[in-house]
Coordinates of N, CA and C in Angstrom, one line a residue:
X14 N 0.8 -1.2 0.0 CA 0.0 0.0 0.0 C 0.9 1.3 0.0
X15 N 0.5 2.2 -0.8 CA 1.2 3.5 -0.8 C 0.4 4.5 -0.1
X16 N 1.1 5.3 0.8 CA 0.4 6.3 1.6 C 0.0 7.5 0.7
X17 N -1.1 8.1 1.1 CA -1.5 9.4 0.4 C -0.6 10.5 0.9
X18 N -0.2 11.4 0.0 CA 0.7 12.5 0.4 C 0.2 13.8 -0.2
X19 N 0.3 14.8 0.6 CA 0.0 16.2 0.2 C -1.4 16.3 -0.5
X20 N -2.4 15.7 0.0 CA -3.7 15.8 -0.6 C -4.4 17.2 -0.4
X21 N -3.7 18.0 0.5 CA -4.2 19.3 0.7 C -3.6 20.3 -0.2
X22 N -2.6 19.9 -1.0 CA -2.0 20.8 -2.0 C -1.0 21.8 -1.4
X23 N -0.4 21.5 -0.3 CA 0.6 22.5 0.3 C 1.6 22.8 -0.7
X24 N 2.2 24.1 -0.5 CA 3.2 24.5 -1.4 C 4.4 23.5 -1.3
X25 N 5.1 23.3 -2.4 CA 6.1 22.2 -2.5 C 7.1 22.3 -1.4
X26 N 7.7 23.5 -1.2 CA 8.8 23.6 -0.2 C 8.3 23.4 1.3
X27 N 7.1 23.9 1.6 CA 6.5 23.7 2.9 C 6.2 22.2 3.1
X28 N 5.6 21.5 2.1 CA 5.3 20.1 2.2 C 6.6 19.3 2.3
X29 N 7.6 19.6 1.7 CA 8.9 18.9 1.8 C 9.3 18.8 3.2
X30 N 9.3 20.0 3.9 CA 9.7 20.0 5.3 C 8.7 19.2 6.2
X31 N 7.4 19.3 5.9 CA 6.4 18.6 6.7 C 6.6 17.1 6.5
X32 N 6.9 16.7 5.2 CA 7.1 15.3 4.9 C 8.3 14.7 5.6
X33 N 9.4 15.5 5.6 CA 10.6 15.1 6.3 C 10.4 14.9 7.8
X34 N 9.6 15.8 8.4 CA 9.3 15.7 9.8 C 8.5 14.5 10.1
X35 N 7.5 14.2 9.2 CA 6.7 13.0 9.3 C 7.5 11.7 9.2
X36 N 8.5 11.7 8.2 CA 9.4 10.6 8.1 C 10.1 10.3 9.4
X37 N 10.6 11.3 10.0 CA 11.3 11.2 11.3 C 10.4 10.6 12.3
X38 N 9.2 11.1 12.5 CA 8.3 10.7 13.5 C 7.9 9.2 13.2
X39 N 7.6 8.9 12.0 CA 7.3 7.5 11.6 C 8.4 6.5 12.0
X40 N 9.6 6.9 11.6 CA 10.8 6.0 11.9 C 10.9 5.9 13.4
X41 N 10.8 6.9 14.2 CA 10.9 6.8 15.6 C 9.8 6.0 16.2
X42 N 8.6 6.1 15.6 CA 7.5 5.2 16.0 C 7.7 3.8 15.7
X43 N 8.3 3.5 14.6 CA 8.6 2.1 14.2 C 9.6 1.5 15.1
X44 N 10.7 2.3 15.4 CA 11.7 1.8 16.3 C 11.1 1.6 17.7
X45 N 10.3 2.5 18.2 CA 9.6 2.3 19.5 C 8.7 1.1 19.5
X46 N 7.9 0.9 18.5 CA 7.0 -0.2 18.4 C 7.8 -1.5 18.4
X47 N 9.0 -1.5 17.9 CA 9.9 -2.7 17.9 C 10.4 -3.0 19.3
X48 N 10.2 -2.1 20.2 CA 10.6 -2.4 21.6 C 11.8 -1.6 22.1
X49 N 12.3 -0.7 21.2 CA 13.5 0.1 21.6 C 13.1 1.5 22.0
X50 N 13.3 1.9 23.2 CA 13.0 3.3 23.6 C 13.7 4.3 22.7
X51 N 13.0 5.2 22.0 CA 13.6 6.1 21.1 C 13.0 7.5 21.2
X52 N 13.8 8.5 21.2 CA 13.3 9.9 21.4 C 13.9 10.8 20.3
X53 N 13.0 11.7 19.9 CA 13.4 12.7 18.9 C 14.3 13.7 19.5
X54 N 15.3 14.2 18.8 CA 16.1 15.3 19.2 C 15.5 16.6 18.5
X55 N 15.1 17.5 19.4 CA 14.4 18.7 18.9 C 15.4 19.9 18.7
X56 N 16.6 19.6 18.2 CA 17.5 20.7 18.0 C 17.6 20.8 16.4
X57 N 17.2 22.0 15.9 CA 17.3 22.2 14.5 C 18.7 22.1 14.0
X58 N 18.8 21.4 12.9 CA 20.1 21.2 12.2 C 21.1 20.4 13.0
X59 N 20.7 19.6 14.0 CA 21.6 18.7 14.6 C 22.1 17.7 13.6
X60 N 23.2 17.0 13.9 CA 23.7 16.0 13.0 C 23.1 14.7 13.2
X61 N 22.2 14.6 14.2 CA 21.4 13.4 14.3 C 20.0 13.8 14.7
X62 N 19.0 12.9 14.4 CA 17.6 13.2 14.6 C 17.0 12.6 15.8
X63 N 17.6 11.5 16.3 CA 16.9 10.7 17.4 C 18.0 10.0 18.2
X64 N 17.6 9.6 19.4 CA 18.5 8.7 20.3 C 17.7 7.5 20.6
X65 N 18.4 6.3 20.5 CA 17.7 5.1 20.9 C 18.5 4.6 22.1
X66 N 17.7 4.1 23.1 CA 18.3 3.6 24.4 C 18.3 2.1 24.3
X67 N 19.5 1.5 24.2 CA 19.6 0.1 24.1 C 19.9 -0.6 25.4
X68 N 19.9 0.2 26.5 CA 20.2 -0.3 27.8 C 21.7 -0.4 28.1
X69 N 22.0 -0.7 29.4 CA 23.4 -0.8 29.8 C 24.2 0.5 29.5
X70 N 23.6 1.6 29.7 CA 24.2 2.9 29.4 C 24.7 3.0 27.9
X71 N 23.9 2.4 27.0 CA 24.2 2.4 25.6 C 23.2 3.2 24.8
X72 N 23.5 4.4 24.4 CA 22.7 5.3 23.6 C 23.3 5.4 22.2
X73 N 22.5 5.3 21.2 CA 22.9 5.4 19.8 C 22.3 6.7 19.2
X74 N 23.1 7.4 18.5 CA 22.6 8.6 17.8 C 22.1 8.1 16.4
X75 N 20.9 8.5 16.0 CA 20.3 8.1 14.7 C 20.1 9.3 13.8
X76 N 20.6 9.2 12.6 CA 20.3 10.1 11.5 C 19.2 9.4 10.7
X77 N 18.1 10.1 10.5 CA 16.9 9.6 9.8 C 16.8 10.3 8.4
X78 N 16.6 9.6 7.4 CA 16.4 10.2 6.1 C 15.3 9.5 5.3
X79 N 14.3 10.2 4.9 CA 13.3 9.7 4.0 C 13.7 9.6 2.6
X80 N 13.1 8.7 1.9 CA 13.3 8.6 0.4 C 12.0 8.1 -0.2
X81 N 11.9 8.4 -1.5 CA 10.7 7.9 -2.2 C 11.1 6.9 -3.3
X82 N 10.2 6.0 -3.6 CA 10.5 5.0 -4.6 C 11.1 5.6 -5.9
X83 N 12.1 4.9 -6.4 CA 12.7 5.4 -7.6 C 13.8 6.4 -7.4
X84 N 14.0 6.9 -6.2 CA 15.1 7.9 -5.8 C 16.1 7.2 -4.9
X85 N 17.4 7.6 -5.1 CA 18.4 7.0 -4.2 C 18.3 7.6 -2.8
X86 N 18.9 6.9 -1.9 CA 19.0 7.4 -0.5 C 20.2 8.3 -0.4
X87 N 20.1 9.4 0.1 CA 21.2 10.4 0.2 C 21.8 10.3 1.6
X88 N 23.1 10.3 1.7 CA 23.8 10.3 2.9 C 24.5 11.6 3.2
X89 N 23.9 12.7 2.7 CA 24.4 14.0 2.8 C 23.5 14.9 3.6
X90 N 24.0 15.7 4.5 CA 23.2 16.6 5.3 C 23.7 18.1 5.1
X91 N 23.0 19.0 5.7 CA 23.4 20.4 5.7 C 23.1 21.2 4.5
X92 N 22.4 20.6 3.5 CA 22.3 21.4 2.2 C 21.1 22.3 2.2
X93 N 20.2 22.3 3.3 CA 19.1 23.1 3.3 C 19.1 24.2 4.4
X94 N 20.3 24.3 5.1 CA 20.3 25.2 6.2 C 21.0 26.5 6.0
X95 N 20.6 27.5 6.7 CA 21.3 28.8 6.8 C 21.6 29.4 5.4
X96 N 22.8 29.7 5.2 CA 23.2 30.4 4.0 C 23.1 29.6 2.7
X97 N 22.7 28.3 2.8 CA 22.6 27.5 1.6 C 21.6 28.0 0.7
X98 N 20.6 28.7 1.1 CA 19.6 29.3 0.2 C 20.2 30.3 -0.7
X99 N 21.3 30.9 -0.3 CA 21.9 31.9 -1.2 C 22.9 31.1 -2.1
X100 N 22.6 31.0 -3.4 CA 23.3 30.2 -4.3 C 24.8 30.7 -4.5
X101 N 25.1 31.9 -4.0 CA 26.5 32.4 -4.2 C 27.3 32.0 -3.0
X102 N 26.7 31.6 -1.9 CA 27.4 31.2 -0.7 C 28.1 29.8 -0.8
X103 N 29.1 29.5 -0.1 CA 29.8 28.2 -0.1 C 28.8 27.1 0.4
X104 N 28.9 26.0 -0.2 CA 28.1 24.8 0.2 C 28.4 24.4 1.6
X105 N 27.4 24.1 2.4 CA 27.5 23.6 3.8 C 27.2 22.1 3.8
X106 N 27.0 21.4 2.7 CA 26.7 20.0 2.8 C 27.9 19.2 3.2
X107 N 27.6 18.0 3.8 CA 28.6 17.1 4.2 C 28.0 15.7 4.2
X108 N 28.9 14.7 4.0 CA 28.5 13.3 4.1 C 28.6 12.9 5.6
X109 N 27.5 12.2 6.1 CA 27.5 11.8 7.5 C 28.7 10.8 7.8
X110 N 29.3 10.9 9.0 CA 30.3 10.1 9.4 C 30.0 9.6 10.9
X111 N 30.9 8.8 11.4 CA 30.8 8.3 12.8 C 30.8 9.5 13.8
X112 N 31.4 10.6 13.4 CA 31.4 11.8 14.3 C 30.0 12.4 14.4
X113 N 29.2 12.1 13.4 CA 27.8 12.7 13.4 C 26.8 11.8 14.0
X114 N 26.9 10.5 13.7 CA 25.8 9.6 14.2 C 26.4 8.2 14.3
X115 N 25.6 7.3 14.9 CA 26.1 5.9 15.0 C 25.4 5.0 14.1
X116 N 24.2 5.4 13.6 CA 23.4 4.5 12.7 C 22.6 5.5 11.8
X117 N 22.4 5.0 10.6 CA 21.6 5.8 9.6 C 20.4 5.0 9.3
X118 N 19.2 5.6 9.5 CA 17.9 5.0 9.2 C 17.3 5.7 8.0
X119 N 17.1 4.9 7.0 CA 16.4 5.4 5.8 C 14.9 4.9 5.9
X120 N 14.0 5.7 5.6 CA 12.6 5.3 5.7 C 11.9 5.6 4.4
X121 N 11.2 4.6 3.8 CA 10.5 4.8 2.6 C 9.3 5.7 2.9
X122 N 9.3 6.9 2.3 CA 8.3 7.9 2.6 C 6.9 7.5 1.9
X123 N 6.9 6.5 1.1 CA 5.7 6.0 0.4 C 5.0 4.9 1.2
X124 N 5.7 4.1 2.0 CA 5.0 3.0 2.7 C 5.6 2.7 4.1
X125 N 6.6 3.4 4.6 CA 7.1 3.2 5.9 C 8.1 2.1 6.1
X126 N 8.6 1.4 5.0 CA 9.6 0.5 5.1 C 10.9 1.1 5.7
X127 N 11.6 0.5 6.6 CA 12.7 1.1 7.3 C 14.0 0.3 7.0
X128 N 15.1 1.0 6.8 CA 16.4 0.4 6.5 C 17.3 0.9 7.6
X129 N 17.9 0.0 8.3 CA 18.8 0.3 9.5 C 20.2 0.0 9.0
X130 N 21.0 1.0 8.9 CA 22.3 0.9 8.2 C 23.4 1.4 9.2
X131 N 24.4 0.6 9.6 CA 25.5 1.0 10.4 C 26.2 2.2 9.7
X132 N 26.6 3.2 10.4 CA 27.3 4.3 9.8 C 28.7 3.8 9.2
X133 N 29.3 2.8 9.8 CA 30.5 2.3 9.2 C 30.4 1.8 7.8
X134 N 29.2 1.3 7.5 CA 29.0 0.8 6.1 C 28.9 1.9 5.1
X135 N 28.2 3.0 5.6 CA 28.0 4.2 4.7 C 29.4 4.8 4.4
X136 N 30.3 4.7 5.3 CA 31.6 5.3 5.0 C 32.3 4.8 3.8
X137 N 31.9 3.6 3.4 CA 32.6 2.9 2.2 C 31.9 3.3 0.9
X138 N 30.8 4.0 0.9 CA 30.0 4.3 -0.2 C 30.2 5.8 -0.6
X139 N 29.6 6.2 -1.7 CA 29.5 7.5 -2.2 C 28.4 8.3 -1.4
X140 N 27.9 9.4 -2.0 CA 27.0 10.2 -1.3 C 25.5 9.7 -1.4
X141 N 25.3 8.8 -2.3 CA 23.9 8.3 -2.5 C 24.1 6.8 -2.8
X142 N 22.9 6.1 -2.6 CA 22.9 4.7 -3.0 C 21.5 4.3 -3.4
X143 N 21.3 3.5 -4.4 CA 20.0 3.1 -4.9 C 19.4 2.1 -3.8
X144 N 18.2 2.2 -3.5 CA 17.5 1.4 -2.5 C 17.6 -0.1 -2.9
X145 N 17.7 -0.4 -4.2 CA 17.9 -1.8 -4.6 C 19.2 -2.4 -4.1
X146 N 20.2 -1.5 -3.8 CA 21.5 -2.0 -3.3 C 21.5 -2.0 -1.8
X147 N 20.4 -1.7 -1.1 CA 20.3 -1.6 0.3 C 19.4 -2.6 0.9
X148 N 18.9 -3.6 0.2 CA 17.9 -4.5 0.7 C 18.3 -5.3 1.9
X149 N 19.6 -5.6 2.0 CA 20.1 -6.4 3.2 C 19.9 -5.6 4.5
X150 N 19.6 -4.3 4.4 CA 19.4 -3.5 5.6 C 17.9 -3.3 5.9
X151 N 17.0 -3.7 5.0 CA 15.6 -3.6 5.2 C 15.1 -4.3 6.4
X152 N 14.5 -3.6 7.3 CA 14.0 -4.2 8.6 C 15.1 -4.9 9.4
X153 N 16.3 -4.3 9.4 CA 17.5 -4.8 10.0 C 17.5 -4.6 11.5
X154 N 16.5 -5.2 12.2 CA 16.3 -5.0 13.6 C 17.4 -5.7 14.4
X155 N 18.1 -6.7 13.8 CA 19.2 -7.3 14.5 C 20.3 -6.4 14.8
X156 N 20.5 -5.3 14.1 CA 21.5 -4.3 14.4 C 21.3 -3.8 15.8
X157 N 20.1 -3.4 16.2 CA 19.8 -2.8 17.5 C 19.9 -3.9 18.6
X158 N 19.5 -5.1 18.2 CA 19.6 -6.3 19.2 C 21.0 -6.6 19.5
X159 N 21.9 -6.6 18.5 CA 23.3 -6.9 18.7 C 24.0 -5.8 19.5
X160 N 23.7 -4.5 19.1 CA 24.3 -3.4 19.8 C 23.8 -3.3 21.3
X161 N 22.6 -3.9 21.6 CA 22.0 -3.8 22.9 C 22.3 -4.9 23.8
X162 N 23.2 -5.8 23.4 CA 23.5 -7.0 24.3 C 24.4 -6.5 25.4
X163 N 24.2 -7.1 26.6 CA 24.9 -6.7 27.8 C 26.4 -7.0 27.6
X164 N 27.2 -6.0 27.9 CA 28.7 -6.2 27.7 C 29.2 -7.3 28.6
X165 N 30.2 -7.9 28.2 CA 30.8 -9.0 29.0 C 31.5 -8.5 30.3

């Protein structure tokens, strides 16, 4: 099933922001429903969007990125903030690294499918990747289970 989007006809730029916020909330809800306490970070332009508590003083920083069918998943942030709107200013975009977050969660904006990708894997790739190449990460809940095991 594909979800209805922008049936009210919101202006494209405004809807893009709303849709991104919805993607974040849906991903956090999916993570929470799976049994992992997860909270949104309400700091604008932070390098991560949520925190998941895996127990044993183990918190992971999550970057959440929505994508639509037929479009690649982007591992780049910072392109819509501050001076970026001025096309003559220097680009502020950057590819996410371990310094930014611990895990990258891509969510299909059309149906809610979730892809849980370790940030270390992203470091080996370019700035984008086709979703067809990310299928091994679809519903990859074992990542959180393994990271949440009690230390020896």
